[in-house]
CSV table of C-alpha atoms and ligand atoms in Angstrom, one decimal:
chain,number,residue,atom,x,y,z
A,26,MET,CA,12.2,-13.5,5.1
A,27,LEU,CA,9.1,-14.9,5.9
A,28,LEU,CA,6.5,-13.9,8.2
A,29,LEU,CA,4.4,-16.8,10.0
A,30,PRO,CA,0.4,-17.4,8.9
A,31,GLY,CA,-1.1,-14.5,9.5
A,32,CYS,CA,0.2,-12.0,7.1
A,33,GLY,CA,-0.7,-14.6,4.3
A,34,THR,CA,2.0,-14.8,2.6
A,35,SER,CA,2.0,-18.3,2.0
A,36,PHE,CA,-0.5,-20.8,-0.3
A,37,VAL,CA,-0.4,-23.7,2.2
A,38,ASP,CA,-1.2,-23.1,5.6
A,39,THR,CA,0.8,-25.8,7.4
A,40,LEU,CA,3.2,-28.7,5.7
A,41,ALA,CA,0.8,-31.5,5.1
A,42,ALA,CA,1.3,-34.9,7.4
A,43,GLU,CA,0.8,-37.0,4.3
A,44,ARG,CA,4.3,-35.4,3.0
A,45,SER,CA,5.0,-37.2,-0.2
A,46,PRO,CA,8.3,-37.5,-2.0
A,47,THR,CA,9.4,-35.2,-4.8
A,48,THR,CA,8.1,-37.6,-7.9
A,49,ALA,CA,9.0,-35.1,-10.7
A,50,PRO,CA,11.2,-36.2,-13.4
A,51,PRO,CA,14.8,-34.9,-13.1
A,52,PRO,CA,15.0,-31.8,-15.3
A,53,GLN,CA,17.6,-31.9,-18.2
A,54,PRO,CA,19.7,-29.3,-18.7
A,55,ASP,CA,20.2,-28.3,-22.2
A,56,GLY,CA,22.9,-25.5,-23.9
A,57,ASP,CA,25.1,-24.2,-21.3
A,58,CYS,CA,24.0,-24.8,-18.3
A,59,ALA,CA,24.7,-28.5,-18.0
A,60,THR,CA,27.5,-27.2,-15.0
A,61,ARG,CA,27.2,-24.7,-12.4
A,62,ALA,CA,29.1,-21.0,-12.8
A,63,GLU,CA,31.8,-20.7,-10.2
A,64,PRO,CA,32.3,-17.5,-8.0
A,65,ASP,CA,34.5,-14.7,-9.4
A,66,PRO,CA,38.0,-15.5,-8.1
A,67,ASP,CA,38.6,-11.7,-8.0
A,68,ARG,CA,35.7,-11.4,-5.1
A,69,PRO,CA,35.9,-9.6,-2.0
A,70,VAL,CA,37.7,-11.1,1.0
A,71,VAL,CA,36.2,-10.1,4.1
A,72,ASP,CA,37.8,-11.3,7.7
A,73,LEU,CA,35.1,-10.9,10.6
A,74,ASP,CA,37.1,-10.9,14.1
A,75,LEU,CA,34.1,-10.2,16.8
A,76,ARG,CA,33.6,-9.9,20.0
A,77,LEU,CA,30.3,-10.7,22.3
A,78,ASP,CA,30.7,-8.7,25.6
A,79,ASP,CA,30.2,-10.8,29.0
A,80,ASP,CA,26.8,-8.4,29.1
A,81,ARG,CA,25.6,-10.3,26.0
A,82,ARG,CA,24.5,-7.0,24.3
A,83,THR,CA,27.6,-5.4,22.8
A,84,VAL,CA,29.6,-6.9,20.1
A,85,THR,CA,33.0,-4.9,19.3
A,86,GLY,CA,35.4,-5.9,16.7
A,87,THR,CA,37.2,-5.4,13.2
A,88,GLN,CA,36.3,-6.3,9.7
A,89,SER,CA,39.2,-6.0,7.1
A,90,VAL,CA,38.0,-5.9,3.1
A,91,VAL,CA,40.2,-6.8,0.1
A,92,PHE,CA,38.4,-5.1,-3.0
A,93,THR,CA,39.0,-5.5,-5.8
A,94,PRO,CA,36.1,-3.6,-8.3
A,95,ASP,CA,35.6,-4.4,-11.7
A,96,LEU,CA,34.8,-0.3,-12.0
A,97,PRO,CA,36.5,2.5,-11.8
A,98,THR,CA,35.7,3.8,-8.0
A,99,ASP,CA,37.4,6.5,-5.7
A,100,GLU,CA,35.4,4.8,-2.6
A,101,LEU,CA,34.0,1.8,-0.6
A,102,VAL,CA,30.2,2.3,0.3
A,103,PHE,CA,28.9,-0.1,3.4
A,104,ARG,CA,25.3,-0.7,4.4
A,105,LEU,CA,24.8,-0.4,8.3
A,106,VAL,CA,21.3,-2.7,8.6
A,107,PRO,CA,21.2,-2.4,12.1
A,108,ASN,CA,20.7,1.4,11.9
A,109,GLY,CA,17.6,1.0,9.3
A,110,PRO,CA,13.7,2.0,10.7
A,111,GLY,CA,13.1,-1.5,11.8
A,112,PRO,CA,16.3,-2.7,13.5
A,113,ALA,CA,17.0,0.6,14.8
A,114,ALA,CA,13.7,0.8,16.3
A,115,ALA,CA,14.0,-2.0,18.4
A,116,GLY,CA,17.0,-0.9,19.8
A,117,ASN,CA,20.2,-1.8,17.8
A,118,ARG,CA,22.7,0.7,16.5
A,119,LEU,CA,25.8,-0.4,14.6
A,120,VAL,CA,28.7,2.4,15.1
A,121,VAL,CA,31.9,3.0,12.8
A,122,ASP,CA,34.6,3.7,15.4
A,123,ALA,CA,37.5,4.0,13.4
A,124,VAL,CA,39.1,3.2,9.8
A,125,ARG,CA,42.4,2.4,8.7
A,126,GLY,CA,43.9,1.5,4.9
A,127,ASP,CA,46.9,2.7,3.0
A,128,ASP,CA,44.6,4.0,0.5
A,129,VAL,CA,42.1,5.4,2.8
A,130,VAL,CA,42.0,9.7,3.2
A,131,GLY,CA,38.5,10.2,4.6
A,132,SER,CA,34.9,8.5,5.7
A,133,GLY,CA,31.5,9.6,6.9
A,134,TYR,CA,27.8,8.1,7.4
A,135,GLU,CA,25.3,9.1,5.0
A,136,ASP,CA,21.5,8.5,5.9
A,137,ALA,CA,19.9,7.1,3.4
A,138,GLY,CA,16.8,7.2,5.3
A,139,ALA,CA,18.2,4.9,8.3
A,140,GLU,CA,18.2,6.5,11.9
A,141,ASP,CA,21.2,7.6,13.3
A,142,PRO,CA,24.2,7.6,12.8
A,143,GLY,CA,23.5,6.4,9.1
A,144,GLY,CA,22.4,3.7,6.9
A,145,LEU,CA,25.7,3.9,4.7
A,146,PHE,CA,28.9,4.0,5.8
A,147,VAL,CA,31.9,6.3,3.3
A,148,VAL,CA,35.2,5.1,2.9
A,149,ARG,CA,37.2,7.7,0.4
A,150,LEU,CA,40.1,6.6,-1.4
A,151,ALA,CA,43.4,8.8,-2.1
A,152,ASP,CA,43.1,7.7,-6.0
A,153,GLU,CA,40.7,6.1,-8.4
A,154,LEU,CA,40.7,2.4,-8.3
A,155,ALA,CA,41.3,0.8,-11.9
A,156,ALA,CA,39.1,-1.9,-12.7
A,157,GLY,CA,41.3,-4.9,-11.4
A,158,GLU,CA,42.9,-3.0,-8.8
A,159,ALA,CA,43.1,-4.3,-5.0
A,160,THR,CA,42.2,-2.2,-1.8
A,161,GLU,CA,42.4,-3.3,1.5
A,162,VAL,CA,40.5,-1.2,4.5
A,163,ALA,CA,39.8,-2.3,7.7
A,164,LEU,CA,36.9,-1.0,9.9
A,165,ASP,CA,36.5,-1.0,13.9
A,166,LEU,CA,32.8,-1.6,14.7
A,167,THR,CA,30.8,-1.3,17.9
A,168,LEU,CA,27.5,-2.9,17.7
A,169,THR,CA,24.8,-2.6,20.3
A,170,LEU,CA,22.5,-5.3,20.1
A,171,GLY,CA,18.4,-4.3,21.2
A,172,GLU,CA,15.4,-5.6,22.4
A,173,ASP,CA,13.9,-9.1,22.1
A,174,GLY,CA,12.2,-9.9,18.8
A,175,PHE,CA,11.8,-11.0,15.6
A,176,GLU,CA,14.5,-8.8,14.4
A,177,ARG,CA,17.8,-9.4,12.5
A,178,VAL,CA,19.9,-8.1,15.8
A,179,GLY,CA,18.6,-8.6,19.4
A,180,ALA,CA,19.5,-10.6,22.9
A,181,ALA,CA,17.1,-12.1,24.9
A,182,ALA,CA,17.7,-14.5,27.9
A,183,GLY,CA,20.3,-17.0,27.4
A,184,VAL,CA,20.9,-15.9,23.4
A,185,SER,CA,22.4,-12.9,21.2
A,186,TRP,CA,22.0,-12.9,17.7
A,187,TRP,CA,23.3,-10.3,14.8
A,188,ALA,CA,22.6,-11.1,11.5
A,189,SER,CA,24.1,-8.4,8.9
A,190,GLY,CA,25.1,-6.7,12.0
A,191,ALA,CA,29.0,-5.6,10.5
A,192,PRO,CA,29.1,-3.1,7.6
A,193,LEU,CA,28.0,-4.6,4.8
A,194,LEU,CA,30.3,-4.4,1.0
A,195,ALA,CA,27.4,-2.8,-1.0
A,196,TRP,CA,28.6,-3.2,-4.4
A,197,GLU,CA,27.0,-4.4,-7.6
A,198,PRO,CA,29.5,-6.4,-9.8
A,199,GLY,CA,29.0,-4.3,-13.3
A,200,VAL,CA,26.8,-1.6,-12.0
A,201,GLY,CA,28.6,-0.1,-9.0
A,202,TRP,CA,27.6,0.8,-5.2
A,203,ALA,CA,23.8,0.2,-4.2
A,204,ARG,CA,22.8,3.7,-2.1
A,205,ASP,CA,19.2,2.4,-2.1
A,206,PRO,CA,17.1,4.0,0.6
A,207,PHE,CA,16.2,2.1,3.5
A,208,VAL,CA,12.2,1.4,3.7
A,209,ASP,CA,9.9,1.0,6.7
A,210,LEU,CA,8.9,-2.2,5.7
A,211,PRO,CA,9.8,-6.0,7.0
A,212,GLY,CA,11.9,-7.0,3.8
A,213,GLU,CA,15.5,-6.1,2.9
A,214,THR,CA,17.3,-3.7,1.0
A,215,ALA,CA,20.7,-4.9,0.5
A,216,THR,CA,22.3,-5.1,-2.3
A,217,SER,CA,26.2,-7.5,-2.0
A,218,PRO,CA,28.6,-9.1,-3.8
A,219,VAL,CA,29.8,-13.0,-2.6
A,220,ALA,CA,32.7,-12.6,-0.7
A,221,ASP,CA,35.3,-14.9,0.7
A,222,THR,CA,34.9,-14.5,4.2
A,223,THR,CA,36.4,-15.6,7.7
A,224,ILE,CA,34.5,-15.2,10.9
A,225,ARG,CA,36.2,-15.4,14.4
A,226,VAL,CA,33.8,-14.8,17.2
A,227,SER,CA,34.9,-14.5,21.1
A,228,ALA,CA,32.1,-15.8,23.5
A,229,PRO,CA,31.8,-17.0,27.2
A,230,GLU,CA,32.3,-19.8,27.3
A,231,ALA,CA,29.1,-21.2,28.4
A,232,LEU,CA,27.4,-20.2,24.9
A,233,THR,CA,27.3,-22.0,21.7
A,234,VAL,CA,27.8,-20.3,18.2
A,235,LEU,CA,26.2,-20.9,15.3
A,236,MET,CA,27.2,-18.8,12.2
A,237,THR,CA,27.6,-18.7,8.6
A,238,GLY,CA,29.8,-20.9,7.4
A,239,ASP,CA,32.0,-24.1,8.2
A,240,GLN,CA,32.9,-24.2,11.8
A,241,ALA,CA,35.1,-25.3,13.3
A,242,ASP,CA,35.4,-26.7,16.9
A,243,PRO,CA,36.5,-24.3,19.3
A,244,ALA,CA,39.5,-24.5,21.0
A,245,PRO,CA,39.3,-25.0,24.9
A,246,PRO,CA,38.4,-22.0,27.0
A,247,VAL,CA,40.7,-19.3,28.0
A,248,ASP,CA,39.8,-16.7,30.7
A,249,GLY,CA,36.0,-17.9,30.3
A,250,ARG,CA,36.0,-17.7,26.5
A,251,ARG,CA,36.3,-19.6,23.7
A,252,THR,CA,36.7,-18.9,20.4
A,253,TRP,CA,34.7,-19.8,17.4
A,254,THR,CA,35.6,-19.7,13.8
A,255,SER,CA,34.1,-20.4,10.6
A,256,VAL,CA,34.6,-20.3,6.6
A,257,GLU,CA,32.3,-19.7,3.7
A,258,PRO,CA,34.5,-18.8,0.6
A,259,VAL,CA,31.1,-17.6,-0.9
A,260,ALA,CA,29.0,-15.4,1.9
A,261,ARG,CA,26.7,-12.4,0.9
A,262,ASP,CA,26.2,-11.3,4.4
A,263,VAL,CA,26.7,-12.9,7.7
A,264,SER,CA,24.6,-14.0,10.7
A,265,VAL,CA,26.1,-15.3,13.9
A,266,ALA,CA,24.0,-17.0,16.9
A,267,VAL,CA,25.4,-17.1,20.5
A,268,GLY,CA,23.0,-19.1,22.9
A,269,GLU,CA,22.8,-21.7,25.0
A,270,PHE,CA,21.5,-23.7,22.5
A,271,ASP,CA,21.7,-27.7,22.3
A,272,THR,CA,22.5,-28.7,18.8
A,273,THR,CA,22.4,-31.6,16.5
A,274,THR,CA,24.5,-32.3,13.3
A,275,ALA,CA,23.3,-34.6,10.9
A,276,THR,CA,24.9,-34.9,7.1
A,277,SER,CA,22.4,-35.1,3.8
A,278,PRO,CA,22.9,-37.5,1.3
A,279,GLY,CA,24.3,-35.2,-0.9
A,280,GLY,CA,27.0,-34.3,2.1
A,281,VAL,CA,25.3,-31.1,3.2
A,282,GLU,CA,26.4,-30.8,7.1
A,283,VAL,CA,23.8,-29.2,8.9
A,284,THR,CA,23.6,-28.1,12.2
A,285,ALA,CA,20.8,-27.3,13.9
A,286,GLY,CA,20.6,-25.4,17.7
A,287,VAL,CA,17.6,-25.0,20.2
A,288,LEU,CA,17.2,-22.9,23.5
A,289,PRO,CA,16.0,-25.0,26.9
A,290,GLY,CA,11.9,-25.3,26.9
A,291,ALA,CA,12.2,-25.1,22.9
A,292,GLU,CA,9.0,-26.4,21.3
A,293,VAL,CA,10.9,-28.5,19.1
A,294,SER,CA,14.4,-30.8,19.9
A,295,ALA,CA,17.7,-30.3,18.1
A,296,PRO,CA,17.8,-33.7,16.1
A,297,GLU,CA,14.2,-32.8,15.3
A,298,LEU,CA,14.8,-29.5,13.6
A,299,ALA,CA,18.0,-31.0,12.0
A,300,GLU,CA,15.7,-33.7,10.5
A,301,TRP,CA,13.1,-31.0,9.4
A,302,THR,CA,16.4,-28.9,7.3
A,303,LEU,CA,17.6,-32.2,5.9
A,304,GLU,CA,14.2,-33.1,4.2
A,305,ALA,CA,13.8,-29.5,3.7
A,306,ILE,CA,17.2,-29.2,1.4
A,307,GLU,CA,16.4,-33.4,-0.3
A,308,GLU,CA,13.0,-31.6,-1.3
A,309,LEU,CA,14.3,-28.4,-2.7
A,310,GLU,CA,17.6,-30.4,-4.5
A,311,GLY,CA,14.4,-32.5,-6.0
A,312,ARG,CA,13.4,-29.7,-7.9
A,313,PHE,CA,16.5,-26.7,-8.0
A,314,GLY,CA,20.0,-28.8,-8.1
A,315,PRO,CA,22.4,-29.0,-5.6
A,316,PHE,CA,22.5,-27.4,-2.4
A,317,PRO,CA,24.8,-24.7,-2.6
A,318,TYR,CA,26.8,-24.6,0.6
A,319,ALA,CA,28.9,-26.9,2.1
A,320,THR,CA,27.3,-26.6,5.7
A,321,LEU,CA,23.9,-25.5,6.9
A,322,THR,CA,23.5,-23.6,10.6
A,323,VAL,CA,19.4,-23.3,12.0
A,324,PRO,CA,19.5,-21.7,15.1
A,325,LEU,CA,15.9,-20.8,16.6
A,326,LEU,CA,15.1,-18.3,18.6
A,327,PRO,CA,12.9,-17.7,21.6
A,328,ASP,CA,10.2,-15.5,19.9
A,329,GLU,CA,7.8,-16.5,17.3
A,330,GLY,CA,7.5,-14.8,14.0
A,331,GLY,CA,9.1,-16.7,11.2
A,332,GLY,CA,12.5,-16.5,9.5
A,333,ILE,CA,15.2,-14.5,8.1
A,334,GLU,CA,17.5,-16.4,5.7
A,335,TYR,CA,21.3,-15.8,5.6
A,336,PRO,CA,24.1,-17.4,3.1
A,337,SER,CA,24.2,-21.0,5.0
A,338,SER,CA,22.8,-19.8,7.9
A,339,ILE,CA,18.8,-19.4,9.0
A,340,LEU,CA,17.6,-17.1,11.8
A,341,LEU,CA,14.0,-19.3,12.9
A,342,ALA,CA,11.8,-17.7,15.2
A,343,GLY,CA,9.0,-20.3,16.1
A,344,ALA,CA,9.3,-24.0,15.1
A,345,ASP,CA,7.5,-23.8,11.7
A,346,ARG,CA,8.1,-26.0,9.4
A,347,LEU,CA,6.7,-24.4,6.1
A,348,VAL,CA,8.3,-21.4,7.1
A,349,LEU,CA,12.0,-23.5,7.4
A,350,LEU,CA,11.7,-24.5,3.9
A,351,HIS,CA,11.0,-21.0,2.4
A,352,GLU,CA,14.5,-19.8,4.0
A,353,VAL,CA,16.0,-22.8,2.9
A,354,ALA,CA,14.5,-22.1,-1.1
A,355,HIS,CA,16.4,-18.9,0.1
A,356,MET,CA,19.5,-20.5,-0.1
A,357,TRP,CA,19.4,-20.8,-4.1
A,358,PHE,CA,17.1,-17.9,-4.6
A,359,TYR,CA,19.1,-15.0,-2.7
A,360,GLY,CA,22.3,-17.1,-1.5
A,361,MET,CA,23.8,-18.6,-4.6
A,362,VAL,CA,21.3,-16.2,-7.3
A,363,GLY,CA,21.9,-13.6,-5.5
A,364,ASN,CA,19.7,-10.3,-6.4
A,365,SER,CA,19.2,-6.2,-5.5
A,366,GLN,CA,17.0,-7.1,-2.8
A,367,PHE,CA,16.0,-3.2,-3.1
A,368,ARG,CA,15.5,-3.0,-6.9
A,369,ASP,CA,14.2,-6.6,-7.4
A,370,PRO,CA,12.8,-8.3,-4.0
A,371,TRP,CA,10.8,-10.6,-6.2
A,372,LEU,CA,13.4,-12.5,-7.5
A,373,ASP,CA,14.2,-14.1,-4.2
A,374,GLU,CA,11.0,-13.7,-2.2
A,375,ALA,CA,9.0,-15.0,-5.0
A,376,PHE,CA,10.9,-17.9,-6.2
A,377,ALA,CA,11.4,-18.7,-2.5
A,378,SER,CA,7.5,-18.7,-2.4
A,379,TYR,CA,7.2,-20.5,-5.3
A,380,ALA,CA,9.7,-23.2,-4.3
A,381,GLU,CA,7.4,-23.5,-0.9
A,382,SER,CA,5.2,-25.9,-3.4
A,383,VAL,CA,7.9,-28.5,-3.4
A,384,ALA,CA,6.8,-30.1,-0.5
A,385,SER,CA,3.1,-29.2,-0.3
A,386,PRO,CA,0.0,-29.1,-2.9
A,387,VAL,CA,-0.9,-25.8,-4.2
A,388,ASP,CA,-4.5,-24.8,-4.0
A,389,ALA,CA,-5.5,-23.3,-7.9
A,390,GLY,CA,-8.3,-21.0,-6.5
A,391,GLU,CA,-5.5,-19.5,-4.3
A,392,VAL,CA,-3.0,-19.3,-6.9
A,393,ALA,CA,-6.0,-17.7,-9.4
A,394,GLU,CA,-7.0,-15.6,-6.8
A,395,ALA,CA,-3.3,-14.3,-5.8
A,396,LEU,CA,-2.5,-13.6,-9.7
A,397,ALA,CA,-5.6,-11.7,-10.0
A,398,ARG,CA,-4.1,-8.7,-7.5
A,399,PRO,CA,-3.6,-5.6,-8.6
A,400,GLY,CA,-0.1,-4.1,-9.2
A,401,GLU,CA,3.3,-5.6,-11.1
A,402,VAL,CA,5.3,-8.0,-9.1
A,403,GLY,CA,8.4,-6.4,-10.2
A,404,ALA,CA,8.1,-3.8,-8.9
A,405,ALA,CA,11.3,-2.4,-5.9
A,406,MET,CA,11.2,-1.5,-2.4
A,407,ASP,CA,9.6,1.8,-2.8
A,408,GLY,CA,6.9,0.8,-4.6
A,409,PHE,CA,5.1,-0.6,-1.8
A,410,ASP,CA,2.7,1.7,0.8
A,411,THR,CA,2.2,-1.1,3.3
A,412,ALA,CA,3.7,-4.5,4.1
A,413,ALA,CA,0.5,-6.3,3.4
A,414,GLY,CA,1.0,-4.7,0.1
A,415,TYR,CA,4.4,-6.0,-0.3
A,416,PHE,CA,3.8,-9.2,1.1
A,417,GLY,CA,0.3,-9.8,-1.6
A,418,ARG,CA,2.3,-8.5,-4.6
A,419,VAL,CA,5.7,-9.9,-4.1
A,420,TYR,CA,5.5,-13.5,-2.3
A,421,ARG,CA,1.9,-14.2,-3.4
A,422,LYS,CA,1.2,-12.7,-6.5
A,423,GLY,CA,4.6,-13.4,-7.0
A,424,GLY,CA,4.8,-16.9,-6.2
A,425,ALA,CA,1.8,-17.6,-7.8
A,426,ALA,CA,2.6,-15.9,-11.2
A,427,LEU,CA,5.5,-18.7,-10.9
A,428,LEU,CA,3.3,-21.3,-10.3
A,429,THR,CA,1.3,-20.2,-13.3
A,430,ALA,CA,4.0,-20.1,-15.5
A,431,ARG,CA,5.0,-23.3,-15.0
A,432,GLU,CA,1.8,-24.9,-15.4
A,433,THR,CA,1.1,-23.2,-18.4
A,434,ALA,CA,4.6,-23.9,-20.2
A,435,GLY,CA,4.9,-27.5,-18.6
A,436,ALA,CA,6.2,-28.6,-15.7
A,437,ALA,CA,9.2,-30.3,-17.4
A,438,GLY,CA,10.4,-27.8,-19.4
A,439,PHE,CA,10.2,-25.1,-16.9
A,440,ASP,CA,11.7,-27.0,-14.1
A,441,ALA,CA,14.8,-27.3,-16.7
A,442,ALA,CA,15.3,-23.9,-17.7
A,443,LEU,CA,14.6,-22.6,-13.5
A,444,ARG,CA,18.0,-25.2,-13.1
A,445,CYS,CA,19.4,-23.2,-16.1
A,446,TYR,CA,18.9,-19.7,-14.8
A,447,VAL,CA,19.9,-21.4,-11.2
A,448,ASP,CA,23.3,-22.4,-12.4
A,449,ALA,CA,24.2,-19.7,-14.9
A,450,ASN,CA,23.8,-17.0,-12.3
A,451,ALA,CA,25.2,-18.9,-9.3
A,452,TRP,CA,27.0,-16.5,-7.0
A,453,THR,CA,26.1,-13.6,-9.1
A,454,ILE,CA,24.1,-10.7,-8.2
A,455,ALA,CA,21.0,-11.9,-11.1
A,456,THR,CA,18.1,-9.6,-12.9
A,457,PRO,CA,15.0,-10.2,-14.4
A,458,ASP,CA,16.7,-10.2,-18.0
A,459,ASP,CA,18.5,-13.6,-16.8
A,460,VAL,CA,15.0,-14.7,-15.5
A,461,ALA,CA,13.9,-14.1,-19.4
A,462,ALA,CA,16.8,-15.2,-20.9
A,463,ALA,CA,16.4,-18.6,-19.3
A,464,LEU,CA,12.5,-18.9,-20.8
A,465,THR,CA,13.7,-17.4,-23.7
A,466,HIS,CA,12.5,-21.1,-25.6
A,467,LEU,CA,9.3,-20.5,-23.4
A,468,PRO,CA,6.9,-18.2,-24.4
A,469,ALA,CA,4.0,-19.2,-22.8
A,470,ALA,CA,5.9,-18.6,-19.4
A,471,LEU,CA,7.2,-15.4,-20.5
A,472,ASP,CA,3.4,-14.0,-20.9
A,473,VAL,CA,2.4,-15.5,-17.6
A,474,LEU,CA,5.0,-13.3,-15.9
A,475,THR,CA,4.8,-10.1,-18.2
A,476,ASP,CA,1.2,-10.0,-17.7
A,477,ALA,CA,1.8,-10.4,-14.1
A,478,GLY,CA,4.2,-7.5,-14.1
A,479,ALA,CA,7.3,-9.5,-12.7
A,480,LEU,CA,8.8,-9.2,-16.4
A,481,ASP,CA,8.5,-5.9,-19.0
A,482,GLU,CA,9.1,-5.7,-22.2
A,483,GLU,CA,12.6,-4.3,-21.8
A,484,ASP,CA,13.7,-7.3,-20.3
A,485,LEU,CA,11.9,-9.8,-23.2
A,486,PRO,CA,14.9,-11.6,-24.8
A,487,ARG,CA,14.9,-9.7,-28.8
B,501,ZN,ZN1,11.7,-14.8,2.3
């Protein structure tokens, strides 16, 4: 996510009018990173069937999950993001009404530092699943949308939205369940694997849906409602916005279908927002390689505030090009190369902040100042006392460390190494060790990241 300027999260106040095209030479990946890794064929299969009530403030439905663990387990743990301190304070609430499944023997909430009824929902299984053994569960849910504002879930006149609105399967392959506590900071704390995802949303017929995944045109209305469907084979999470959107669809030279949507009276038109998005995709592809998804939807919400990234969808609050660029960068760093957003928040936020430099010259003085801030870039989300401290260290110092590492090690080699990192770790949950491994041959870059506390000695290749 990114908050609008005022929080000092960015090195550039706004994108310069004289935007120059990306002129860096194409990276030349070497070693085993010439091709992008494929997603795990045994990844979860998630099916969401949701209905936005006529009151436009209540979502009901069912999430079914086929889960095949890579380690033995006798439970499934879901993260209930709307019950976290920030979303709950805005009146949002997610309740699991019922659980079904042949292997299910019980279920219950765990607090995890969230609000009533809890931040985690645990489904207990009759027997331990072996690695590679699948189970299927279905969760009936009710999601209450809170007030207007810059949150992941909310409703305002003419628009309702919910991102991380369904119970999120909190599995980290190779590690196990992520039961990390919620923190009262404006940042993410979730960990989730990519899943083969299908979404159906029934909504009042006057409204248009913009969500994660490749959307099909809705069938004609029945009883005043239309049902919208989408598929995203590699979604870690899902965002849905439903509103009186005017939309424009445009396709990038690489074939990415972008759909932008704006509400009546918006400060920017849908075609303009789509054009901004296409430019951001092109600039970022020049540095990081092909855009990860087939589609990208960008609904512009009524509030000012910033942006929040979701797989192949962005909730944009305020028509700010730099924020949009930052969120598009998250499609590589978070969407494709996943991370524990609690344990290693710098792996998505420092990289997305660093990626802003593809479109704007950086201010060397600001970079040096940010890099001199005290504290470790690589701290976990419970390592920050204030939002300002979190943004200052993870976004600013972390982004500065990556910019400095590139400058020190040489742009061509650093860019090639990061492309290798991206391609080798596609569709996984990466760790700082993976960053260190990609930079093994660039000791100057490793030194910069170690000095900044992004990497520690244990991460370094031996
Ligand atoms: Zn971000």
